Amino acid sequence: MQALKSLFVMLLGAISALYLMNVGWGVVEFVPDNLPFVGNLDEATATFLLLNCLAYFGINIGPLRKLLPADKRLKSDQPETRADRK
């Protein structure tokens, strides 16, 4: 079941990356970019999905590293405790 979940996340990340690379040359868009205020929501959603897919596989970009479970974080990403300061 875990392999199926990883495959789904990988596929979703690949689709998001392809959408952001604009392989459809602007012909294939869910929301036209020339609409005010909502024109970039599809790209924002694709970016959000791609960053979360990368975080799922341990590739942490920016503040997403704090969303990972403690056992998946690197030792350098762990918050400092009072015991560490002594």
mmCIF file of N, CA and C in Angstrom:
data_model
loop_
_atom_site.group_PDB
_atom_site.id
_atom_site.type_symbol
_atom_site.label_atom_id
_atom_site.label_comp_id
_atom_site.label_asym_id
_atom_site.label_seq_id
_atom_site.Cartn_x
_atom_site.Cartn_y
_atom_site.Cartn_z
ATOM 1 N N MET A 1 0.818 -1.192 0.000
ATOM 2 C CA MET A 1 0.000 0.000 0.000
ATOM 3 C C MET A 1 0.864 1.259 0.000
ATOM 4 N N GLN A 2 1.996 1.196 0.736
ATOM 5 C CA GLN A 2 2.905 2.339 0.784
ATOM 6 C C GLN A 2 3.508 2.612 -0.592
ATOM 7 N N ALA A 3 3.797 1.560 -1.342
ATOM 8 C CA ALA A 3 4.362 1.732 -2.683
ATOM 9 C C ALA A 3 3.351 2.388 -3.610
ATOM 10 N N LEU A 4 2.087 2.046 -3.458
ATOM 11 C CA LEU A 4 1.040 2.656 -4.275
ATOM 12 C C LEU A 4 0.894 4.137 -3.949
ATOM 13 N N LYS A 5 0.990 4.473 -2.658
ATOM 14 C CA LYS A 5 0.912 5.875 -2.248
ATOM 15 C C LYS A 5 2.105 6.654 -2.799
ATOM 16 N N SER A 6 3.297 6.076 -2.713
ATOM 17 C CA SER A 6 4.491 6.738 -3.243
ATOM 18 C C SER A 6 4.397 6.928 -4.752
ATOM 19 N N LEU A 7 3.855 5.941 -5.445
ATOM 20 C CA LEU A 7 3.675 6.059 -6.891
ATOM 21 C C LEU A 7 2.695 7.178 -7.232
ATOM 22 N N PHE A 8 1.599 7.268 -6.476
ATOM 23 C CA PHE A 8 0.617 8.328 -6.697
ATOM 24 C C PHE A 8 1.227 9.704 -6.458
ATOM 25 N N VAL A 9 1.997 9.849 -5.381
ATOM 26 C CA VAL A 9 2.635 11.133 -5.071
ATOM 27 C C VAL A 9 3.648 11.489 -6.151
ATOM 28 N N MET A 10 4.406 10.499 -6.626
ATOM 29 C CA MET A 10 5.383 10.745 -7.682
ATOM 30 C C MET A 10 4.694 11.178 -8.979
ATOM 31 N N LEU A 11 3.598 10.526 -9.316
ATOM 32 C CA LEU A 11 2.841 10.877 -10.516
ATOM 33 C C LEU A 11 2.253 12.280 -10.404
ATOM 34 N N LEU A 12 1.712 12.610 -9.241
ATOM 35 C CA LEU A 12 1.159 13.944 -9.021
ATOM 36 C C LEU A 12 2.248 15.010 -9.117
ATOM 37 N N GLY A 13 3.418 14.726 -8.574
ATOM 38 C CA GLY A 13 4.537 15.661 -8.671
ATOM 39 C C GLY A 13 5.006 15.844 -10.103
ATOM 40 N N ALA A 14 5.042 14.761 -10.869
ATOM 41 C CA ALA A 14 5.461 14.856 -12.274
ATOM 42 C C ALA A 14 4.460 15.666 -13.089
ATOM 43 N N ILE A 15 3.176 15.452 -12.851
ATOM 44 C CA ILE A 15 2.152 16.222 -13.569
ATOM 45 C C ILE A 15 2.245 17.698 -13.203
ATOM 46 N N SER A 16 2.466 17.996 -11.922
ATOM 47 C CA SER A 16 2.609 19.387 -11.488
ATOM 48 C C SER A 16 3.827 20.044 -12.131
ATOM 49 N N ALA A 17 4.942 19.320 -12.171
ATOM 50 C CA ALA A 17 6.154 19.868 -12.779
ATOM 51 C C ALA A 17 5.960 20.117 -14.271
ATOM 52 N N LEU A 18 5.324 19.179 -14.954
ATOM 53 C CA LEU A 18 5.060 19.372 -16.384
ATOM 54 C C LEU A 18 4.140 20.558 -16.625
ATOM 55 N N TYR A 19 3.136 20.726 -15.784
ATOM 56 C CA TYR A 19 2.220 21.858 -15.933
ATOM 57 C C TYR A 19 2.960 23.176 -15.731
ATOM 58 N N LEU A 20 3.875 23.210 -14.753
ATOM 59 C CA LEU A 20 4.630 24.437 -14.501
ATOM 60 C C LEU A 20 5.655 24.726 -15.593
ATOM 61 N N MET A 21 6.123 23.686 -16.290
ATOM 62 C CA MET A 21 7.055 23.902 -17.401
ATOM 63 C C MET A 21 6.343 24.400 -18.647
ATOM 64 N N ASN A 22 5.020 24.448 -18.598
ATOM 65 C CA ASN A 22 4.202 24.994 -19.683
ATOM 66 C C ASN A 22 4.426 24.236 -20.990
ATOM 67 N N VAL A 23 4.354 22.905 -20.917
ATOM 68 C CA VAL A 23 4.557 22.102 -22.118
ATOM 69 C C VAL A 23 3.395 22.239 -23.099
ATOM 70 N N GLY A 24 2.286 22.806 -22.661
ATOM 71 C CA GLY A 24 1.142 23.021 -23.558
ATOM 72 C C GLY A 24 1.186 24.366 -24.247
ATOM 73 N N TRP A 25 2.266 25.121 -24.094
ATOM 74 C CA TRP A 25 2.464 26.436 -24.704
ATOM 75 C C TRP A 25 1.303 27.390 -24.444
ATOM 76 N N GLY A 26 0.706 27.294 -23.288
ATOM 77 C CA GLY A 26 -0.376 28.197 -22.929
ATOM 78 C C GLY A 26 -1.723 27.816 -23.507
ATOM 79 N N VAL A 27 -1.776 26.778 -24.324
ATOM 80 C CA VAL A 27 -3.046 26.347 -24.912
ATOM 81 C C VAL A 27 -3.847 25.555 -23.883
ATOM 82 N N VAL A 28 -3.151 24.713 -23.114
ATOM 83 C CA VAL A 28 -3.810 23.891 -22.101
ATOM 84 C C VAL A 28 -3.652 24.581 -20.753
ATOM 85 N N GLU A 29 -4.687 25.273 -20.316
ATOM 86 C CA GLU A 29 -4.680 25.931 -19.015
ATOM 87 C C GLU A 29 -6.034 25.736 -18.369
ATOM 88 N N PHE A 30 -6.032 25.523 -17.066
ATOM 89 C CA PHE A 30 -7.297 25.348 -16.363
ATOM 90 C C PHE A 30 -7.972 26.691 -16.108
ATOM 91 N N VAL A 31 -7.182 27.701 -15.776
ATOM 92 C CA VAL A 31 -7.695 29.051 -15.559
ATOM 93 C C VAL A 31 -6.863 29.979 -16.437
ATOM 94 N N PRO A 32 -7.485 30.738 -17.348
ATOM 95 C CA PRO A 32 -6.713 31.645 -18.202
ATOM 96 C C PRO A 32 -5.959 32.683 -17.369
ATOM 97 N N ASP A 33 -4.702 32.951 -17.741
ATOM 98 C CA ASP A 33 -3.867 33.878 -16.979
ATOM 99 C C ASP A 33 -4.324 35.326 -17.082
ATOM 100 N N ASN A 34 -5.135 35.672 -18.065
ATOM 101 C CA ASN A 34 -5.534 37.068 -18.217
ATOM 102 C C ASN A 34 -6.743 37.446 -17.361
ATOM 103 N N LEU A 35 -7.257 36.522 -16.550
ATOM 104 C CA LEU A 35 -8.331 36.860 -15.617
ATOM 105 C C LEU A 35 -7.732 37.522 -14.378
ATOM 106 N N PRO A 36 -8.237 38.693 -13.996
ATOM 107 C CA PRO A 36 -7.677 39.383 -12.824
ATOM 108 C C PRO A 36 -7.883 38.583 -11.538
ATOM 109 N N PHE A 37 -6.895 38.584 -10.688
ATOM 110 C CA PHE A 37 -6.883 37.980 -9.358
ATOM 111 C C PHE A 37 -6.902 36.449 -9.350
ATOM 112 N N VAL A 38 -7.531 35.811 -10.298
ATOM 113 C CA VAL A 38 -7.610 34.347 -10.277
ATOM 114 C C VAL A 38 -6.785 33.712 -11.386
ATOM 115 N N GLY A 39 -6.142 34.521 -12.201
ATOM 116 C CA GLY A 39 -5.418 34.004 -13.357
ATOM 117 C C GLY A 39 -4.239 33.119 -13.025
ATOM 118 N N ASN A 40 -3.657 33.297 -11.851
ATOM 119 C CA ASN A 40 -2.474 32.509 -11.492
ATOM 120 C C ASN A 40 -2.757 31.447 -10.442
ATOM 121 N N LEU A 41 -4.018 31.200 -10.156
ATOM 122 C CA LEU A 41 -4.351 30.201 -9.140
ATOM 123 C C LEU A 41 -3.963 28.789 -9.565
ATOM 124 N N ASP A 42 -4.041 28.484 -10.848
ATOM 125 C CA ASP A 42 -3.665 27.140 -11.288
ATOM 126 C C ASP A 42 -2.170 26.903 -11.128
ATOM 127 N N GLU A 43 -1.362 27.917 -11.426
ATOM 128 C CA GLU A 43 0.083 27.776 -11.226
ATOM 129 C C GLU A 43 0.429 27.703 -9.741
ATOM 130 N N ALA A 44 -0.272 28.476 -8.921
ATOM 131 C CA ALA A 44 -0.024 28.426 -7.476
ATOM 132 C C ALA A 44 -0.374 27.049 -6.921
ATOM 133 N N THR A 45 -1.464 26.476 -7.391
ATOM 134 C CA THR A 45 -1.860 25.140 -6.947
ATOM 135 C C THR A 45 -0.848 24.092 -7.396
ATOM 136 N N ALA A 46 -0.384 24.193 -8.635
ATOM 137 C CA ALA A 46 0.610 23.243 -9.135
ATOM 138 C C ALA A 46 1.920 23.363 -8.351
ATOM 139 N N THR A 47 2.306 24.591 -7.999
ATOM 140 C CA THR A 47 3.514 24.797 -7.206
ATOM 141 C C THR A 47 3.358 24.194 -5.816
ATOM 142 N N PHE A 48 2.202 24.421 -5.200
ATOM 143 C CA PHE A 48 1.925 23.855 -3.881
ATOM 144 C C PHE A 48 2.003 22.331 -3.917
ATOM 145 N N LEU A 49 1.385 21.729 -4.919
ATOM 146 C CA LEU A 49 1.409 20.271 -5.034
ATOM 147 C C LEU A 49 2.829 19.753 -5.253
ATOM 148 N N LEU A 50 3.588 20.432 -6.117
ATOM 149 C CA LEU A 50 4.956 19.991 -6.396
ATOM 150 C C LEU A 50 5.832 20.080 -5.149
ATOM 151 N N LEU A 51 5.741 21.176 -4.406
ATOM 152 C CA LEU A 51 6.553 21.323 -3.199
ATOM 153 C C LEU A 51 6.188 20.283 -2.142
ATOM 154 N N ASN A 52 4.910 19.979 -2.026
ATOM 155 C CA ASN A 52 4.503 18.959 -1.058
ATOM 156 C C ASN A 52 4.901 17.560 -1.502
ATOM 157 N N CYS A 53 4.885 17.299 -2.795
ATOM 158 C CA CYS A 53 5.359 16.004 -3.289
ATOM 159 C C CYS A 53 6.855 15.849 -3.035
ATOM 160 N N LEU A 54 7.612 16.915 -3.244
ATOM 161 C CA LEU A 54 9.044 16.868 -2.956
ATOM 162 C C LEU A 54 9.293 16.655 -1.466
ATOM 163 N N ALA A 55 8.507 17.325 -0.621
ATOM 164 C CA ALA A 55 8.661 17.164 0.828
ATOM 165 C C ALA A 55 8.318 15.745 1.261
ATOM 166 N N TYR A 56 7.386 15.116 0.588
ATOM 167 C CA TYR A 56 7.019 13.727 0.905
ATOM 168 C C TYR A 56 8.220 12.802 0.728
ATOM 169 N N PHE A 57 9.033 13.073 -0.291
ATOM 170 C CA PHE A 57 10.210 12.244 -0.552
ATOM 171 C C PHE A 57 11.462 12.761 0.151
ATOM 172 N N GLY A 58 11.323 13.759 1.020
ATOM 173 C CA GLY A 58 12.443 14.234 1.819
ATOM 174 C C GLY A 58 13.250 15.342 1.193
ATOM 175 N N ILE A 59 12.806 15.897 0.079
ATOM 176 C CA ILE A 59 13.495 17.024 -0.546
ATOM 177 C C ILE A 59 12.826 18.287 -0.023
ATOM 178 N N ASN A 60 13.472 18.917 0.947
ATOM 179 C CA ASN A 60 12.854 20.030 1.656
ATOM 180 C C ASN A 60 13.291 21.362 1.066
ATOM 181 N N ILE A 61 12.329 22.141 0.653
ATOM 182 C CA ILE A 61 12.601 23.455 0.087
ATOM 183 C C ILE A 61 11.934 24.488 0.970
ATOM 184 N N GLY A 62 12.740 25.372 1.550
ATOM 185 C CA GLY A 62 12.182 26.452 2.345
ATOM 186 C C GLY A 62 11.526 25.983 3.631
ATOM 187 N N PRO A 63 10.433 26.613 3.989
ATOM 188 C CA PRO A 63 9.802 26.340 5.288
ATOM 189 C C PRO A 63 9.098 24.995 5.366
ATOM 190 N N LEU A 64 9.021 24.243 4.277
ATOM 191 C CA LEU A 64 8.329 22.957 4.314
ATOM 192 C C LEU A 64 9.027 21.942 5.199
ATOM 193 N N ARG A 65 10.308 22.149 5.494
ATOM 194 C CA ARG A 65 11.029 21.168 6.304
ATOM 195 C C ARG A 65 10.442 21.061 7.708
ATOM 196 N N LYS A 66 9.757 22.089 8.183
ATOM 197 C CA LYS A 66 9.160 22.048 9.511
ATOM 198 C C LYS A 66 7.893 21.205 9.529
ATOM 199 N N LEU A 67 7.336 20.893 8.366
ATOM 200 C CA LEU A 67 6.122 20.110 8.301
ATOM 201 C C LEU A 67 6.388 18.607 8.299
ATOM 202 N N LEU A 68 7.645 18.222 8.166
ATOM 203 C CA LEU A 68 7.976 16.799 8.147
ATOM 204 C C LEU A 68 7.892 16.216 9.556
ATOM 205 N N PRO A 69 7.527 14.945 9.666
ATOM 206 C CA PRO A 69 7.547 14.301 10.986
ATOM 207 C C PRO A 69 8.963 14.302 11.554
ATOM 208 N N ALA A 70 9.066 14.281 12.855
ATOM 209 C CA ALA A 70 10.364 14.398 13.521
ATOM 210 C C ALA A 70 11.328 13.295 13.116
ATOM 211 N N ASP A 71 10.834 12.090 12.842
ATOM 212 C CA ASP A 71 11.739 10.996 12.495
ATOM 213 C C ASP A 71 12.299 11.126 11.085
ATOM 214 N N LYS A 72 11.703 11.958 10.233
ATOM 215 C CA LYS A 72 12.200 12.133 8.871
ATOM 216 C C LYS A 72 13.097 13.361 8.727
ATOM 217 N N ARG A 73 13.155 14.202 9.749
ATOM 218 C CA ARG A 73 13.981 15.404 9.671
ATOM 219 C C ARG A 73 15.456 15.060 9.865
ATOM 220 N N LEU A 74 16.311 15.888 9.281
ATOM 221 C CA LEU A 74 17.744 15.753 9.524
ATOM 222 C C LEU A 74 18.051 16.251 10.925
ATOM 223 N N LYS A 75 19.154 15.799 11.495
ATOM 224 C CA LYS A 75 19.507 16.228 12.845
ATOM 225 C C LYS A 75 19.694 17.738 12.897
ATOM 226 N N SER A 76 20.213 18.349 11.847
ATOM 227 C CA SER A 76 20.428 19.795 11.838
ATOM 228 C C SER A 76 19.116 20.569 11.793
ATOM 229 N N ASP A 77 18.018 19.924 11.389
ATOM 230 C CA ASP A 77 16.725 20.589 11.320
ATOM 231 C C ASP A 77 15.946 20.508 12.628
ATOM 232 N N GLN A 78 16.455 19.733 13.589
ATOM 233 C CA GLN A 78 15.735 19.561 14.846
ATOM 234 C C GLN A 78 15.782 20.860 15.645
ATOM 235 N N PRO A 79 14.671 21.227 16.282
ATOM 236 C CA PRO A 79 14.695 22.430 17.113
ATOM 237 C C PRO A 79 15.595 22.229 18.329
ATOM 238 N N GLU A 80 16.231 23.287 18.750
ATOM 239 C CA GLU A 80 17.140 23.222 19.885
ATOM 240 C C GLU A 80 16.326 23.162 21.173
ATOM 241 N N THR A 81 16.715 22.284 22.080
ATOM 242 C CA THR A 81 16.026 22.165 23.364
ATOM 243 C C THR A 81 16.905 22.740 24.465
ATOM 244 N N ARG A 82 16.343 22.875 25.648
ATOM 245 C CA ARG A 82 17.119 23.399 26.776
ATOM 246 C C ARG A 82 18.264 22.457 27.141
ATOM 247 N N ALA A 83 18.049 21.168 26.991
ATOM 248 C CA ALA A 83 19.101 20.196 27.318
ATOM 249 C C ALA A 83 20.283 20.331 26.360
ATOM 250 N N ASP A 84 20.022 20.733 25.110
ATOM 251 C CA ASP A 84 21.102 20.899 24.139
ATOM 252 C C ASP A 84 21.968 22.110 24.465
ATOM 253 N N ARG A 85 21.420 23.103 25.121
ATOM 254 C CA ARG A 85 22.158 24.345 25.401
ATOM 255 C C ARG A 85 23.152 24.180 26.536
ATOM 256 N N LYS A 86 22.955 23.216 27.427
ATOM 257 C CA LYS A 86 23.813 23.068 28.613
ATOM 258 C C LYS A 86 25.133 22.467 28.295
#
